[in-house]
Tab-separated table of C-alpha atoms and ligand atoms in Angstrom:
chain	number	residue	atom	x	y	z
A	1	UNK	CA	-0.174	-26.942	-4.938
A	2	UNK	CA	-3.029	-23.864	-4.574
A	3	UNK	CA	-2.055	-20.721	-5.515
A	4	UNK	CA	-1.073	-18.399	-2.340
A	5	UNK	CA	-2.821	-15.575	-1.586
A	6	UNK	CA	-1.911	-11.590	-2.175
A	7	UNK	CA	-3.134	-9.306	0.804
A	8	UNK	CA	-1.787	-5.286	0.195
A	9	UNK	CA	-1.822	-2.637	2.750
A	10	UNK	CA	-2.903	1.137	1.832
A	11	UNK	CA	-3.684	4.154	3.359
A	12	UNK	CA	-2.418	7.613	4.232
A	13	UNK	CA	1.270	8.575	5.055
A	14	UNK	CA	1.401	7.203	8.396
A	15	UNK	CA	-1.809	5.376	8.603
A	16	UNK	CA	-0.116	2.423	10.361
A	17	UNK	CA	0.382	0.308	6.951
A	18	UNK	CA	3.693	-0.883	7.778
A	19	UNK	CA	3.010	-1.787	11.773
A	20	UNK	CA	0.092	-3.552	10.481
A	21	UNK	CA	1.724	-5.182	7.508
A	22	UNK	CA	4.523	-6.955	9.916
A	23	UNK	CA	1.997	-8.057	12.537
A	24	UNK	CA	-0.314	-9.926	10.320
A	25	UNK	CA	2.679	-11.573	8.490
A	26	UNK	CA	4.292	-12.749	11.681
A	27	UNK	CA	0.887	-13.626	12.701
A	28	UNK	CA	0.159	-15.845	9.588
A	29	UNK	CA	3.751	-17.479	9.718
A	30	UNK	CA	3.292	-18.683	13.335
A	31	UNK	CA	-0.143	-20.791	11.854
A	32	UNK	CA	2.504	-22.471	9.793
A	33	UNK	CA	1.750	-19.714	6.326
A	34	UNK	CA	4.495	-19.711	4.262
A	35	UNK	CA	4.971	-15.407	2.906
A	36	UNK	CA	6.929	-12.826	1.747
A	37	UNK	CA	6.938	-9.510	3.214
A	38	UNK	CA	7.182	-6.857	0.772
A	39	UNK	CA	6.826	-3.030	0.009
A	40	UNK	CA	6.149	-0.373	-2.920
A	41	UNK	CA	7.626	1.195	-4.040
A	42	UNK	CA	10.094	-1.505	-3.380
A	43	UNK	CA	10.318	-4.878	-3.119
A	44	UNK	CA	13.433	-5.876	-5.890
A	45	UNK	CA	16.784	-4.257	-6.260
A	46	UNK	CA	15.712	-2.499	-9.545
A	47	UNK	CA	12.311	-1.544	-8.025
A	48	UNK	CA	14.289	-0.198	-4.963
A	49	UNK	CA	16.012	1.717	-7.167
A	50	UNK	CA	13.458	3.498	-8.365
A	51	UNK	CA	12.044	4.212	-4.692
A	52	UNK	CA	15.183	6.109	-4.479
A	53	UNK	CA	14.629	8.157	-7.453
A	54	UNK	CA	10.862	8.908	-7.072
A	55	UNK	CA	11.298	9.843	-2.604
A	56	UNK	CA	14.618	11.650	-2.550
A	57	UNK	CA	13.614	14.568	-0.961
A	58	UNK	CA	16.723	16.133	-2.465
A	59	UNK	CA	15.846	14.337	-5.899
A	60	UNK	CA	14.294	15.025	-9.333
A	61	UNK	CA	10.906	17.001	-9.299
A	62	UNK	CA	9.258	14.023	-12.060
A	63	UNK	CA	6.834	15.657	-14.208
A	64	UNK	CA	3.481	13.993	-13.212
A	65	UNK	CA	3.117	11.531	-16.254
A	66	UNK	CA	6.555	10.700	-15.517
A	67	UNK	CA	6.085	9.764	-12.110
A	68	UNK	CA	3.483	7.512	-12.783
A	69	UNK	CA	5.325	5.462	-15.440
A	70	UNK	CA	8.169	5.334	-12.929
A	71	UNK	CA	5.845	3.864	-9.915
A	72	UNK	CA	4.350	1.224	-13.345
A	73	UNK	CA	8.343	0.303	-14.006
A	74	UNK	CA	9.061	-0.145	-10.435
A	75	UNK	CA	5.593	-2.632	-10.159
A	76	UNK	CA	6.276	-4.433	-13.176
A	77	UNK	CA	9.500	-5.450	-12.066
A	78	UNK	CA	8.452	-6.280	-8.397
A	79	UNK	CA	5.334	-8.430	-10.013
A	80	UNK	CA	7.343	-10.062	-12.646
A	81	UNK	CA	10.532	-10.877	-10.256
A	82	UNK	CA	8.362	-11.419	-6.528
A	83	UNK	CA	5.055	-11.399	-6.389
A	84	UNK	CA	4.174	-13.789	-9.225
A	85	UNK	CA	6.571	-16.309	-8.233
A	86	UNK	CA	5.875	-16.046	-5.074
A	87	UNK	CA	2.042	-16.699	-5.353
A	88	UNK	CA	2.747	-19.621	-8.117
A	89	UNK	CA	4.818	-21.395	-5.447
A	90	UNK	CA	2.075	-21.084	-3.449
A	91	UNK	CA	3.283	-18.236	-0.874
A	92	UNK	CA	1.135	-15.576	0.615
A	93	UNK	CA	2.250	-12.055	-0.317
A	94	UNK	CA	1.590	-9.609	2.277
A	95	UNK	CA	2.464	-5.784	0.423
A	96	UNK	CA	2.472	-2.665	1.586
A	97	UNK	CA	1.046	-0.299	-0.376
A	98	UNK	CA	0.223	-1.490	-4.577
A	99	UNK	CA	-1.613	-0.428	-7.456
A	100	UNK	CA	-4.163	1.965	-4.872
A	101	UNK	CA	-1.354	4.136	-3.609
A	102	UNK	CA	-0.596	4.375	-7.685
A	103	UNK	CA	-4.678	5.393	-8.107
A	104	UNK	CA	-4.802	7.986	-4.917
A	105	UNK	CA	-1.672	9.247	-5.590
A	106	UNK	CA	-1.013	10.450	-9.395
A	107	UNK	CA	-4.403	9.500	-10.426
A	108	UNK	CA	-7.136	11.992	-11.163
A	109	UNK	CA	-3.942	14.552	-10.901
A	110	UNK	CA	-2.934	16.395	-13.830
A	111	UNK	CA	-3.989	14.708	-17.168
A	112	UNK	CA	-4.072	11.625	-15.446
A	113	UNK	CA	-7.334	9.362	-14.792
A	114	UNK	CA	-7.961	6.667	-12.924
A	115	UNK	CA	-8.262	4.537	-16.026
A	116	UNK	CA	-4.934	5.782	-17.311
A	117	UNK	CA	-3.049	4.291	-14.271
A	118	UNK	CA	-5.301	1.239	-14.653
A	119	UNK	CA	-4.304	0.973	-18.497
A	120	UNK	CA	-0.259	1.654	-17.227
A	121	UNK	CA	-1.253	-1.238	-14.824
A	122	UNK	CA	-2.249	-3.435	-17.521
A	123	UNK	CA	0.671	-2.762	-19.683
A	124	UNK	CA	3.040	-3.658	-17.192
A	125	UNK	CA	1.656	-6.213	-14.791
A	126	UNK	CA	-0.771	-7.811	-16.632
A	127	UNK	CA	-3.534	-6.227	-14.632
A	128	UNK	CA	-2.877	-8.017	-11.304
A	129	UNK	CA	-5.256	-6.962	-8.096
A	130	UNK	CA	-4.607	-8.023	-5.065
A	131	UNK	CA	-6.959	-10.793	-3.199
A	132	UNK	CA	-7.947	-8.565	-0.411
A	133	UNK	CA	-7.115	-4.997	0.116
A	134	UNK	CA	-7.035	-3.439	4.190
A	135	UNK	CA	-7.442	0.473	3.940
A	136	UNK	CA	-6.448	1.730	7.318
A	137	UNK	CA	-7.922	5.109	7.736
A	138	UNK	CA	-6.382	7.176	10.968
A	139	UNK	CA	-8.040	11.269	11.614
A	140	UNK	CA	-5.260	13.703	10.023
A	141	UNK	CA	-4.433	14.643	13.672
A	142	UNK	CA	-3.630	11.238	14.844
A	143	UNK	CA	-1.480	10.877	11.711
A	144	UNK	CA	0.632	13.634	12.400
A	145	UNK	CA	1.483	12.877	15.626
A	146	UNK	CA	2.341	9.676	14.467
A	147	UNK	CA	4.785	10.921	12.029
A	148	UNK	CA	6.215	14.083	14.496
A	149	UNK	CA	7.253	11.151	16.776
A	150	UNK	CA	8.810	9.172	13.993
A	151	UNK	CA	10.131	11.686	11.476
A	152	UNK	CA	10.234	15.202	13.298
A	153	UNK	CA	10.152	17.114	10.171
A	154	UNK	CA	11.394	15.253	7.682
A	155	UNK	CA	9.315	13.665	4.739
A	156	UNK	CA	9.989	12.422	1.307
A	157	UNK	CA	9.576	13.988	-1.962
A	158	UNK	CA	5.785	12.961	-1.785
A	159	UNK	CA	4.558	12.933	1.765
A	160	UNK	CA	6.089	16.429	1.611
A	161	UNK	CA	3.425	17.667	-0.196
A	162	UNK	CA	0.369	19.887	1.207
A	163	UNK	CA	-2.481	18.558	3.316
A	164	UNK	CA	-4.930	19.306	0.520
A	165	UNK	CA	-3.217	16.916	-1.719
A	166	UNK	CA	-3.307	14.321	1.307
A	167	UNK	CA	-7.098	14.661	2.227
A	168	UNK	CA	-7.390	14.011	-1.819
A	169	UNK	CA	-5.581	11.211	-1.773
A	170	UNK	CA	-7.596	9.963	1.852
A	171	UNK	CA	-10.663	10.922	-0.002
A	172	UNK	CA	-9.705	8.509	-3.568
A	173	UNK	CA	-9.376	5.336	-1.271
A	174	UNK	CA	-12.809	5.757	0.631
A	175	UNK	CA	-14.168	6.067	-3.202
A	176	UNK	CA	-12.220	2.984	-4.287
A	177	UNK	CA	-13.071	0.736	-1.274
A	178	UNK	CA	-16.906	1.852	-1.759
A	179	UNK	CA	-16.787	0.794	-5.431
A	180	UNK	CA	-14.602	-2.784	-4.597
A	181	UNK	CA	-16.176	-3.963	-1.775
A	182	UNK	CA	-15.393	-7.694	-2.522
A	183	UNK	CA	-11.704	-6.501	-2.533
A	184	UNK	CA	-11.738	-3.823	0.076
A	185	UNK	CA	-12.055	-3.953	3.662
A	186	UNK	CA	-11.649	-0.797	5.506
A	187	UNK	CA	-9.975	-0.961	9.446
A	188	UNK	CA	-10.007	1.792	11.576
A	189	UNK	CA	-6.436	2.937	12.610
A	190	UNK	CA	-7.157	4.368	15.996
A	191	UNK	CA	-6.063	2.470	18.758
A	192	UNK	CA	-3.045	0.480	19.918
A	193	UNK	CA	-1.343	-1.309	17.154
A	194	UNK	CA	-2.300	-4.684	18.540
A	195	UNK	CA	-6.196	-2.799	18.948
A	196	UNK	CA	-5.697	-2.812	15.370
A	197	UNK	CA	-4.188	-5.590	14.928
A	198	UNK	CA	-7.172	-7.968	16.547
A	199	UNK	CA	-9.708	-5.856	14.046
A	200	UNK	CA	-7.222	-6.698	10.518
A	201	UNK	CA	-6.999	-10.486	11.769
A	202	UNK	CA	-11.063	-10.626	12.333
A	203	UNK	CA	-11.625	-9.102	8.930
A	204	UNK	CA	-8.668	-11.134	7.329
A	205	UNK	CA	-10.095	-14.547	8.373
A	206	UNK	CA	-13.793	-13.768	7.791
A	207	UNK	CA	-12.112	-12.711	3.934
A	208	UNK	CA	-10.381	-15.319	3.186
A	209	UNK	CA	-11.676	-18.449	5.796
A	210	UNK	CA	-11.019	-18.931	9.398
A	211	UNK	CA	-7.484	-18.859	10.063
A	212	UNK	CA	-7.372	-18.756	13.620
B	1	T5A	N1	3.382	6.524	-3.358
B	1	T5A	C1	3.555	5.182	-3.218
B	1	T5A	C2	2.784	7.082	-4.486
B	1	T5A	O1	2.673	8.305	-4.613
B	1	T5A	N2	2.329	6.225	-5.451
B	1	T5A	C3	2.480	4.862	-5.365
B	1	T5A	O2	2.082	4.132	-6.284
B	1	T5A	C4	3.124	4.326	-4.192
B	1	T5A	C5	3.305	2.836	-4.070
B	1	T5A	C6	5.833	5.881	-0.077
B	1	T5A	C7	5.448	7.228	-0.638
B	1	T5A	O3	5.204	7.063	-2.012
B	1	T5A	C8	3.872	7.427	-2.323
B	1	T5A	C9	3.137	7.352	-1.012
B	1	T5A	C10	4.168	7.734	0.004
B	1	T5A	O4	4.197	9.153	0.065
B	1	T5A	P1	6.545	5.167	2.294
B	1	T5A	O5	7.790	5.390	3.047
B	1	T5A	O6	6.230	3.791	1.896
B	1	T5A	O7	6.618	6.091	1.001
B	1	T5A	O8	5.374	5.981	3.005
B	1	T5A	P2	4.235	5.500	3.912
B	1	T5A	O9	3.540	4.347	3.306
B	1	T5A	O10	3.399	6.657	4.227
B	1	T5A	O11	5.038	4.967	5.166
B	1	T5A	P3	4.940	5.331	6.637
B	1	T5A	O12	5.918	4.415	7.315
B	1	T5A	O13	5.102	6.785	6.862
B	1	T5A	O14	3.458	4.978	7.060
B	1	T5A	P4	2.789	3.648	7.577
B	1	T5A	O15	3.480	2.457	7.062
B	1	T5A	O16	1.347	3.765	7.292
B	1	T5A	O17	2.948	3.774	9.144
B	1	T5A	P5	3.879	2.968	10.173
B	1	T5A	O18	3.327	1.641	10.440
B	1	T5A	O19	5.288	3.066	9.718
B	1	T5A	O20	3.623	3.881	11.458
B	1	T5A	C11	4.023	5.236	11.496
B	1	T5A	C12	4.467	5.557	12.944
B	1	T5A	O21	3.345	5.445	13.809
B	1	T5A	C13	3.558	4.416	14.776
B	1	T5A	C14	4.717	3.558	14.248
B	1	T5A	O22	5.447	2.948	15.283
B	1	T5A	C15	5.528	4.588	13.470
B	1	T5A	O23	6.395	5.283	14.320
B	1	T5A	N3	2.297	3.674	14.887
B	1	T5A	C16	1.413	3.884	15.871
B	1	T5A	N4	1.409	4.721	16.943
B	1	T5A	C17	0.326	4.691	17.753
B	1	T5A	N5	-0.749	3.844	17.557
B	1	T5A	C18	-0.777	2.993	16.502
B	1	T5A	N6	-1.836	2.188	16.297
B	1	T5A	C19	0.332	3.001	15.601
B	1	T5A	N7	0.609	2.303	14.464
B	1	T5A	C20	1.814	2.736	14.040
């Protein structure tokens, strides 16, 4: 049996990750792929657990460091209990959001580098990167629509936060996708979601062989 493959969504709050995320996975399982579907922070009871504690808007204000160790316990438990399996029994994994969100996020915040989360990484997944990465990148304008229709004005604990943090964040994936670009492939957001959609499947199959 070959090993299955590990595709991860990231981006910006509202990017489209999710959307995306469901449409390529129904898309794969209709050429016969078997997948799981899955989410950080997320993705096993104990790592949903800690989604609770780190987006509770009402919730704990984690000291930085903290933070990241929590989002490094949540991913060591969803590698160790879903992914892994998963990709030994020969599934595709199809995530949204992994180790990047971890990088954009609390990385190069604070203390923090982007070789600390990297080393946290390490520690408690045994390093694992994803086979292919799709950064959807959406204009800050389009993105908040997005979200006003969705959410009105609600927002977790860390999409709260200002738009200066957020265009940092934007700014540390278009760094990591220019320095990965074996891993990386970067899809425009704008559009209809199945607009999208078309460009994630073209870049998909030319990734990882023709698909279609
Ligand atoms: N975080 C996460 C860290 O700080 N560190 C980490 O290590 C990790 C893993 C996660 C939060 O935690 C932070 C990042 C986040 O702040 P989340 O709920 O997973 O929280 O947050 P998001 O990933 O931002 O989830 P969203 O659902 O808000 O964004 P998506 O998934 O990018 O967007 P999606 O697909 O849900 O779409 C948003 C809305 O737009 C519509 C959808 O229908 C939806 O209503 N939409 C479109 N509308 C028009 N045109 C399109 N093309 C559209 N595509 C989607």
């Amino acid at each position: 049996m070959t090993a299955g493959r590990f595709i991860t969504f990231e981006g910006g709050e509202g990017a489209g990750k999710s959307t995306q995320a469901r449409m390529l996975a129904d898309w794969l399982e209709a050429r016969g792929i078997a997948l799981v579907q899955t989410r950080e922070p997320g993705g096993t009871p104990g790592a949903e657990a800690i989604r609770a504690l780190l987006l509770d808007p009402q919730g704990e204000d984690w000291p930085l460091e903290a933070e990241a160790l929590l989002f490094a316990a949540a991913r060591a438990d969803h590698v160790a209990r879903l992914i892994r399996p998963a990709l030994a029994a020969g599934k595709w994994v199809i995530c949204d959001r992994f180790i990047d969100s971890t990088r954009a996020y609390q990385g190069g915040e604070g203390s923090l580098s982007d070789a600390d989360i990297l080393a946290l990484h390490q520690t408690g997944s045994g390093g694992l990167l994803p086979d292919l990465t799709v950064l959807i990148t959406v204009d800050d304008t389009e993105t908040a629509k997005r979200l006003a229709a969705r959410d009105g004005d609600e927002s977790d604990r860390i999409g709260g936060r200002s738009a200066q943090f957020h265009t940092k964040v934007a700014r540390r994936f278009t760094e990591m996708a220019k320095a990965e670009p074996d891993r990386f492939v970067t899809i425009s957001g704008a559009g209809s979601p199945q607009e999208v959609h078309q460009r994630v499947i073209e870049a998909v199959s030319a990734r990882l062989g023709e698909l279609a």
